[in-house]
Amino acid sequence: MTSNPKAIIWFRQDLRLRDNPALTYAASVGEVLPIYILDEKNNSNFPLGRASRWWLNHSLRSLDKSLNGALCTFRGDPIKILKELVSTYQIENVFWNRSYEPWQVERDTAIKHKLQIMGIKVESFNGSMLHEPWEVLKPDGHPYKVFTPFYKQHRIKTIPQTDTVNLGHLRFVIPNQHNTDLKSLNLISENDWSKNMMSEWTPGEEGGEKALKLFLSQGLYQYKLGRDFPERNAVSKLSPHLHFGELSPIRAWNEVNNYAISENLETQAEHFYRELVWREFSCSLLYYFPELTVKNINKRFNAFPWQKSSELLSRWQDGETGYPLIDAGMRQLSRTGYMHNRVRMITASFLVKNLLIDWRIGAEWFWDSLVDADLANNYCSWQWVAGSGVDAAPYFRIFNPVTQSKKFDSEAKYIKNWVPELVPCPNKYIHDPSSAPSKDLQQQGIKLDKDYPSAIVELKTTREAALNAYKSLKAVSQ
Ligand code: FAD
């Protein structure tokens, strides 16, 4: 290292160079030390899942490449690491983009305070949201608990401009004795699963840009209706890029907006914006109701008679329930770290309402398996499906996986893709093979419980049991 850096830019969930306000600001102060800290101390309740670790490893590699190998990586408690770095190199400034999960807010507030006591200038920025949680509140200053008014309030606010500052003059420095080897973070072990993941995804900023371009050219024009059909390429698949901050939501919004105006696709775009605002709503809920990852928001559910069955749980996790749409979704999840939104709702509903298994157990499985695992989006969505959240789906809305399958995968393309043993199954029975006369299946070479499981539960009776369980709950004042 030739000279001491003037500032640290601490990358967190903003693993990109474009539209990165902390980085833009850092560029104005002189030479910068770019760091990433794998913090396994402060987030002990929600350690990164397997799929997130895989993604993070590749995303950091991509960021390091964009920084010409200057990214310094650390593992440990951020305050100790930052204190040591600022003292060793007489650094005067530390910059980062804000994070909003409760443990991050607590940690970052403490770090800011400690560094400021040392005389360090600390600046943080909004690099992950369209508007931060405290910018979208009810007129009385309280947070919204219902999506539609939140959305309306959000929509009347102006979306910030994408930052287009040229970072060409940014100068990064690498201290001699610090580790820049990603392997020391011990994020992944290479195996067949991780090799397969590389054929599904391109983690990193350029991967996010490519996904955005693909969505503009192939998804947006059919988004409004197509987004419900799991086998159509109508959705953006931007969720992991947004979660890891490889793409800013501001940039995503503005790019979609520009394209929609030029191609007359404003109605389609509005539906996409709505989903981005769901992301903002979830972030706001977690920010103001930090316990929602562990506790029912609606206390009435505290007495819910959840069932414990490791057998049923593992059949759900493995995609062996005998309901092809559920099994297709769960297998897509295990193999690719992703599941289509509609199928997420159906598989989650099946777990909590047909199997009566606690939503927290399902959320934990998704947390480990999803490449886009996001504390706010995941836990808010699970509570929404379970009926225990704010503005949740009415409890009686119990998805029927067979009806949903016929409606949204009528040609069973999605099913055949992920449950190949059902390819020979006649279309008439493929949504619910257990309802088929065994001779009709056998003619096609399928024997239930040998080639494909028979249904693990009966839909009608389990639906009734769920409704009765719900009725047994006493109303509780919130
Ligand atoms: P698109 O339809 O293209 O939507 C664009 C973006 O909007 C997404 O990338 C995402 O950032 C956001 N978004 C879309 N739907 C939602 C939603 N319902 N809530 C919040 N944000 C949304 N999303 C996650 O990002 N991480 C999770 O851990 C997660 N867990 C979920 C668990 C369950 C049980 C359910 C029902 C949904 C969950 N979602 C989660 C929300 C949603 O399924 C995904 O965001 C979406 O499927 C990602 O695909 P996409 O990028 O193609 O979405």
PDB file of N, CA and C and ligand atoms in Angstrom, residues 215 223 227 234-240 242-243 272 275-280 282 338-342 344-345 348 366-367 370 372-375 377-379 381-382 384-385, ligand 1:
ATOM      1  N   PHE A 215     -35.747  -9.178 -18.337  1.00  0.00           N
ATOM      2  CA  PHE A 215     -37.123  -8.912 -17.902  1.00  0.00           C
ATOM      3  C   PHE A 215     -37.759  -7.842 -18.790  1.00  0.00           C
ATOM      4  N   TYR A 223     -46.360  -9.134 -17.827  1.00  0.00           N
ATOM      5  CA  TYR A 223     -46.236  -9.275 -16.371  1.00  0.00           C
ATOM      6  C   TYR A 223     -47.582  -9.344 -15.655  1.00  0.00           C
ATOM      7  N   ARG A 227     -47.568 -13.181 -14.601  1.00  0.00           N
ATOM      8  CA  ARG A 227     -46.802 -13.397 -13.374  1.00  0.00           C
ATOM      9  C   ARG A 227     -47.399 -14.478 -12.480  1.00  0.00           C
ATOM     10  N   ALA A 234     -42.472 -14.664 -17.126  1.00  0.00           N
ATOM     11  CA  ALA A 234     -43.100 -13.345 -17.016  1.00  0.00           C
ATOM     12  C   ALA A 234     -42.595 -12.549 -15.822  1.00  0.00           C
ATOM     13  N   VAL A 235     -41.932 -13.211 -14.876  1.00  0.00           N
ATOM     14  CA  VAL A 235     -41.452 -12.476 -13.695  1.00  0.00           C
ATOM     15  C   VAL A 235     -39.972 -12.120 -13.860  1.00  0.00           C
ATOM     16  N   SER A 236     -39.499 -11.242 -12.976  1.00  0.00           N
ATOM     17  CA  SER A 236     -38.161 -10.673 -13.214  1.00  0.00           C
ATOM     18  C   SER A 236     -37.014 -11.532 -12.684  1.00  0.00           C
ATOM     19  N   LYS A 237     -37.281 -12.352 -11.685  1.00  0.00           N
ATOM     20  CA  LYS A 237     -36.216 -13.100 -10.983  1.00  0.00           C
ATOM     21  C   LYS A 237     -35.114 -12.153 -10.479  1.00  0.00           C
ATOM     22  N   LEU A 238     -35.528 -10.961 -10.101  1.00  0.00           N
ATOM     23  CA  LEU A 238     -34.558  -9.982  -9.593  1.00  0.00           C
ATOM     24  C   LEU A 238     -34.363 -10.097  -8.083  1.00  0.00           C
ATOM     25  N   SER A 239     -35.183 -10.942  -7.419  1.00  0.00           N
ATOM     26  CA  SER A 239     -35.188 -10.919  -5.950  1.00  0.00           C
ATOM     27  C   SER A 239     -33.814 -11.120  -5.298  1.00  0.00           C
ATOM     28  N   PRO A 240     -32.989 -12.089  -5.739  1.00  0.00           N
ATOM     29  CA  PRO A 240     -31.690 -12.185  -5.052  1.00  0.00           C
ATOM     30  C   PRO A 240     -30.793 -10.986  -5.349  1.00  0.00           C
ATOM     31  N   LEU A 242     -31.793  -7.959  -5.814  1.00  0.00           N
ATOM     32  CA  LEU A 242     -32.256  -6.853  -4.959  1.00  0.00           C
ATOM     33  C   LEU A 242     -31.860  -7.106  -3.510  1.00  0.00           C
ATOM     34  N   HIS A 243     -31.982  -8.350  -3.073  1.00  0.00           N
ATOM     35  CA  HIS A 243     -31.656  -8.648  -1.676  1.00  0.00           C
ATOM     36  C   HIS A 243     -30.186  -8.337  -1.362  1.00  0.00           C
ATOM     37  N   PHE A 272     -45.672  -4.294 -11.635  1.00  0.00           N
ATOM     38  CA  PHE A 272     -44.312  -4.557 -11.144  1.00  0.00           C
ATOM     39  C   PHE A 272     -43.966  -3.612  -9.984  1.00  0.00           C
ATOM     40  N   GLU A 275     -45.226  -4.769  -6.718  1.00  0.00           N
ATOM     41  CA  GLU A 275     -44.430  -5.805  -6.045  1.00  0.00           C
ATOM     42  C   GLU A 275     -43.216  -5.186  -5.348  1.00  0.00           C
ATOM     43  N   LEU A 276     -42.618  -4.211  -6.015  1.00  0.00           N
ATOM     44  CA  LEU A 276     -41.486  -3.533  -5.356  1.00  0.00           C
ATOM     45  C   LEU A 276     -41.961  -2.829  -4.080  1.00  0.00           C
ATOM     46  N   VAL A 277     -43.204  -2.366  -4.113  1.00  0.00           N
ATOM     47  CA  VAL A 277     -43.728  -1.690  -2.910  1.00  0.00           C
ATOM     48  C   VAL A 277     -44.066  -2.724  -1.822  1.00  0.00           C
ATOM     49  N   TRP A 278     -44.432  -3.946  -2.218  1.00  0.00           N
ATOM     50  CA  TRP A 278     -44.585  -5.011  -1.205  1.00  0.00           C
ATOM     51  C   TRP A 278     -43.257  -5.219  -0.472  1.00  0.00           C
ATOM     52  N   ARG A 279     -42.194  -5.127  -1.226  1.00  0.00           N
ATOM     53  CA  ARG A 279     -40.865  -5.269  -0.609  1.00  0.00           C
ATOM     54  C   ARG A 279     -40.638  -4.141   0.414  1.00  0.00           C
ATOM     55  N   GLU A 280     -41.060  -2.943   0.052  1.00  0.00           N
ATOM     56  CA  GLU A 280     -40.904  -1.796   0.960  1.00  0.00           C
ATOM     57  C   GLU A 280     -41.807  -1.965   2.195  1.00  0.00           C
ATOM     58  N   SER A 282     -42.885  -4.793   3.520  1.00  0.00           N
ATOM     59  CA  SER A 282     -42.325  -5.821   4.412  1.00  0.00           C
ATOM     60  C   SER A 282     -41.174  -5.250   5.227  1.00  0.00           C
ATOM     61  N   TYR A 338     -34.808 -21.151  -5.689  1.00  0.00           N
ATOM     62  CA  TYR A 338     -35.869 -20.203  -6.065  1.00  0.00           C
ATOM     63  C   TYR A 338     -37.180 -20.961  -6.182  1.00  0.00           C
ATOM     64  N   MET A 339     -38.275 -20.274  -5.918  1.00  0.00           N
ATOM     65  CA  MET A 339     -39.588 -20.830  -6.225  1.00  0.00           C
ATOM     66  C   MET A 339     -40.461 -19.668  -6.681  1.00  0.00           C
ATOM     67  N   HIS A 340     -41.272 -19.947  -7.679  1.00  0.00           N
ATOM     68  CA  HIS A 340     -42.173 -18.923  -8.219  1.00  0.00           C
ATOM     69  C   HIS A 340     -43.135 -18.439  -7.124  1.00  0.00           C
ATOM     70  N   ASN A 341     -43.471 -17.150  -7.146  1.00  0.00           N
ATOM     71  CA  ASN A 341     -44.280 -16.564  -6.066  1.00  0.00           C
ATOM     72  C   ASN A 341     -45.599 -17.290  -5.819  1.00  0.00           C
ATOM     73  N   ARG A 342     -46.344 -17.577  -6.875  1.00  0.00           N
ATOM     74  CA  ARG A 342     -47.647 -18.233  -6.660  1.00  0.00           C
ATOM     75  C   ARG A 342     -47.437 -19.589  -5.994  1.00  0.00           C
ATOM     76  N   ARG A 344     -44.940 -20.392  -4.116  1.00  0.00           N
ATOM     77  CA  ARG A 344     -44.558 -20.159  -2.708  1.00  0.00           C
ATOM     78  C   ARG A 344     -45.816 -20.047  -1.846  1.00  0.00           C
ATOM     79  N   MET A 345     -46.806 -19.318  -2.355  1.00  0.00           N
ATOM     80  CA  MET A 345     -48.033 -19.134  -1.554  1.00  0.00           C
ATOM     81  C   MET A 345     -48.746 -20.469  -1.366  1.00  0.00           C
ATOM     82  N   ALA A 348     -46.714 -22.864   0.934  1.00  0.00           N
ATOM     83  CA  ALA A 348     -46.744 -22.385   2.321  1.00  0.00           C
ATOM     84  C   ALA A 348     -48.121 -22.644   2.928  1.00  0.00           C
ATOM     85  N   PHE A 366     -37.442 -22.191   4.158  1.00  0.00           N
ATOM     86  CA  PHE A 366     -37.263 -21.252   3.042  1.00  0.00           C
ATOM     87  C   PHE A 366     -36.002 -20.404   3.276  1.00  0.00           C
ATOM     88  N   TRP A 367     -35.815 -20.006   4.518  1.00  0.00           N
ATOM     89  CA  TRP A 367     -34.654 -19.166   4.856  1.00  0.00           C
ATOM     90  C   TRP A 367     -33.353 -19.870   4.473  1.00  0.00           C
ATOM     91  N   LEU A 370     -33.650 -20.538   0.067  1.00  0.00           N
ATOM     92  CA  LEU A 370     -33.843 -19.510  -0.968  1.00  0.00           C
ATOM     93  C   LEU A 370     -32.570 -18.699  -1.227  1.00  0.00           C
ATOM     94  N   ASP A 372     -32.894 -15.838  -2.469  1.00  0.00           N
ATOM     95  CA  ASP A 372     -33.341 -14.477  -2.158  1.00  0.00           C
ATOM     96  C   ASP A 372     -33.802 -14.358  -0.701  1.00  0.00           C
ATOM     97  N   ALA A 373     -33.410 -15.342   0.149  1.00  0.00           N
ATOM     98  CA  ALA A 373     -33.882 -15.345   1.548  1.00  0.00           C
ATOM     99  C   ALA A 373     -33.698 -13.959   2.156  1.00  0.00           C
ATOM    100  N   ASP A 374     -34.790 -13.386   2.574  1.00  0.00           N
ATOM    101  CA  ASP A 374     -34.775 -12.008   3.061  1.00  0.00           C
ATOM    102  C   ASP A 374     -35.638 -11.979   4.309  1.00  0.00           C
ATOM    103  N   LEU A 375     -35.052 -11.505   5.402  1.00  0.00           N
ATOM    104  CA  LEU A 375     -35.750 -11.599   6.686  1.00  0.00           C
ATOM    105  C   LEU A 375     -37.131 -10.963   6.619  1.00  0.00           C
ATOM    106  N   ASN A 377     -39.057  -9.976   3.816  1.00  0.00           N
ATOM    107  CA  ASN A 377     -39.978 -10.551   2.818  1.00  0.00           C
ATOM    108  C   ASN A 377     -40.407 -11.960   3.210  1.00  0.00           C
ATOM    109  N   ASN A 378     -39.473 -12.740   3.710  1.00  0.00           N
ATOM    110  CA  ASN A 378     -39.800 -14.136   4.011  1.00  0.00           C
ATOM    111  C   ASN A 378     -40.764 -14.237   5.187  1.00  0.00           C
ATOM    112  N   TYR A 379     -40.431 -13.578   6.282  1.00  0.00           N
ATOM    113  CA  TYR A 379     -41.248 -13.754   7.486  1.00  0.00           C
ATOM    114  C   TYR A 379     -42.593 -13.033   7.359  1.00  0.00           C
ATOM    115  N   SER A 381     -44.200 -12.662   4.543  1.00  0.00           N
ATOM    116  CA  SER A 381     -44.994 -13.489   3.626  1.00  0.00           C
ATOM    117  C   SER A 381     -45.537 -14.721   4.335  1.00  0.00           C
ATOM    118  N   TRP A 382     -44.730 -15.332   5.173  1.00  0.00           N
ATOM    119  CA  TRP A 382     -45.210 -16.525   5.900  1.00  0.00           C
ATOM    120  C   TRP A 382     -46.350 -16.169   6.838  1.00  0.00           C
ATOM    121  N   TRP A 384     -48.341 -13.729   6.431  1.00  0.00           N
ATOM    122  CA  TRP A 384     -49.471 -13.371   5.564  1.00  0.00           C
ATOM    123  C   TRP A 384     -50.224 -14.654   5.168  1.00  0.00           C
ATOM    124  N   VAL A 385     -49.467 -15.649   4.725  1.00  0.00           N
ATOM    125  CA  VAL A 385     -50.112 -16.903   4.300  1.00  0.00           C
ATOM    126  C   VAL A 385     -50.790 -17.578   5.495  1.00  0.00           C
TER     127      VAL A 385
HETATM  128  P1  FAD B   1     -41.213 -10.276  -9.349  1.00  0.00           P
HETATM  129  O1  FAD B   1     -42.630 -10.667  -9.501  1.00  0.00           O
HETATM  130  O2  FAD B   1     -40.480  -9.970 -10.577  1.00  0.00           O
HETATM  131  O3  FAD B   1     -41.216  -9.022  -8.350  1.00  0.00           O
HETATM  132  C1  FAD B   1     -40.213  -8.008  -8.379  1.00  0.00           C
HETATM  133  C2  FAD B   1     -39.617  -7.832  -7.008  1.00  0.00           C
HETATM  134  O4  FAD B   1     -40.606  -7.378  -6.079  1.00  0.00           O
HETATM  135  C3  FAD B   1     -39.066  -9.107  -6.400  1.00  0.00           C
HETATM  136  O5  FAD B   1     -37.788  -9.371  -6.891  1.00  0.00           O
HETATM  137  C4  FAD B   1     -39.101  -8.797  -4.911  1.00  0.00           C
HETATM  138  O6  FAD B   1     -37.996  -8.037  -4.518  1.00  0.00           O
HETATM  139  C5  FAD B   1     -40.353  -7.937  -4.786  1.00  0.00           C
HETATM  140  N1  FAD B   1     -41.500  -8.757  -4.398  1.00  0.00           N
HETATM  141  C6  FAD B   1     -42.318  -9.468  -5.215  1.00  0.00           C
HETATM  142  N2  FAD B   1     -43.295 -10.063  -4.498  1.00  0.00           N
HETATM  143  C7  FAD B   1     -43.088  -9.721  -3.200  1.00  0.00           C
HETATM  144  C8  FAD B   1     -43.760 -10.022  -1.973  1.00  0.00           C
HETATM  145  N3  FAD B   1     -44.875 -10.765  -1.936  1.00  0.00           N
HETATM  146  N4  FAD B   1     -43.257  -9.512  -0.838  1.00  0.00           N
HETATM  147  C9  FAD B   1     -42.159  -8.731  -0.844  1.00  0.00           C
HETATM  148  N5  FAD B   1     -41.482  -8.419  -1.979  1.00  0.00           N
HETATM  149  C10 FAD B   1     -41.942  -8.902  -3.138  1.00  0.00           C
HETATM  150  N6  FAD B   1     -39.262 -12.615  -1.486  1.00  0.00           N
HETATM  151  C11 FAD B   1     -37.977 -12.381  -1.234  1.00  0.00           C
HETATM  152  O7  FAD B   1     -37.356 -11.519  -1.869  1.00  0.00           O
HETATM  153  N7  FAD B   1     -37.324 -13.097  -0.245  1.00  0.00           N
HETATM  154  C12 FAD B   1     -37.937 -14.052   0.488  1.00  0.00           C
HETATM  155  O8  FAD B   1     -37.313 -14.640   1.383  1.00  0.00           O
HETATM  156  C13 FAD B   1     -39.297 -14.340   0.198  1.00  0.00           C
HETATM  157  N8  FAD B   1     -39.950 -15.333   0.865  1.00  0.00           N
HETATM  158  C14 FAD B   1     -41.269 -15.582   0.559  1.00  0.00           C
HETATM  159  C15 FAD B   1     -41.950 -16.585   1.270  1.00  0.00           C
HETATM  160  C16 FAD B   1     -43.281 -16.860   0.985  1.00  0.00           C
HETATM  161  C17 FAD B   1     -44.022 -17.924   1.775  1.00  0.00           C
HETATM  162  C18 FAD B   1     -43.947 -16.134  -0.026  1.00  0.00           C
HETATM  163  C19 FAD B   1     -45.382 -16.417  -0.342  1.00  0.00           C
HETATM  164  C20 FAD B   1     -43.287 -15.132  -0.719  1.00  0.00           C
HETATM  165  C21 FAD B   1     -41.957 -14.833  -0.434  1.00  0.00           C
HETATM  166  N9  FAD B   1     -41.255 -13.816  -1.120  1.00  0.00           N
HETATM  167  C22 FAD B   1     -39.949 -13.568  -0.817  1.00  0.00           C
HETATM  168  C23 FAD B   1     -41.963 -12.905  -2.046  1.00  0.00           C
HETATM  169  C24 FAD B   1     -41.960 -13.326  -3.532  1.00  0.00           C
HETATM  170  O9  FAD B   1     -42.355 -14.654  -3.674  1.00  0.00           O
HETATM  171  C25 FAD B   1     -40.601 -13.146  -4.206  1.00  0.00           C
HETATM  172  O10 FAD B   1     -40.102 -11.845  -3.948  1.00  0.00           O
HETATM  173  C26 FAD B   1     -40.713 -13.318  -5.720  1.00  0.00           C
HETATM  174  O11 FAD B   1     -41.241 -14.579  -6.029  1.00  0.00           O
HETATM  175  C27 FAD B   1     -39.335 -13.184  -6.335  1.00  0.00           C
HETATM  176  O12 FAD B   1     -39.396 -13.444  -7.706  1.00  0.00           O
HETATM  177  P2  FAD B   1     -39.221 -12.271  -8.756  1.00  0.00           P
HETATM  178  O13 FAD B   1     -38.001 -11.484  -8.447  1.00  0.00           O
HETATM  179  O14 FAD B   1     -39.316 -12.877 -10.108  1.00  0.00           O
HETATM  180  O15 FAD B   1     -40.505 -11.379  -8.479  1.00  0.00           O
END
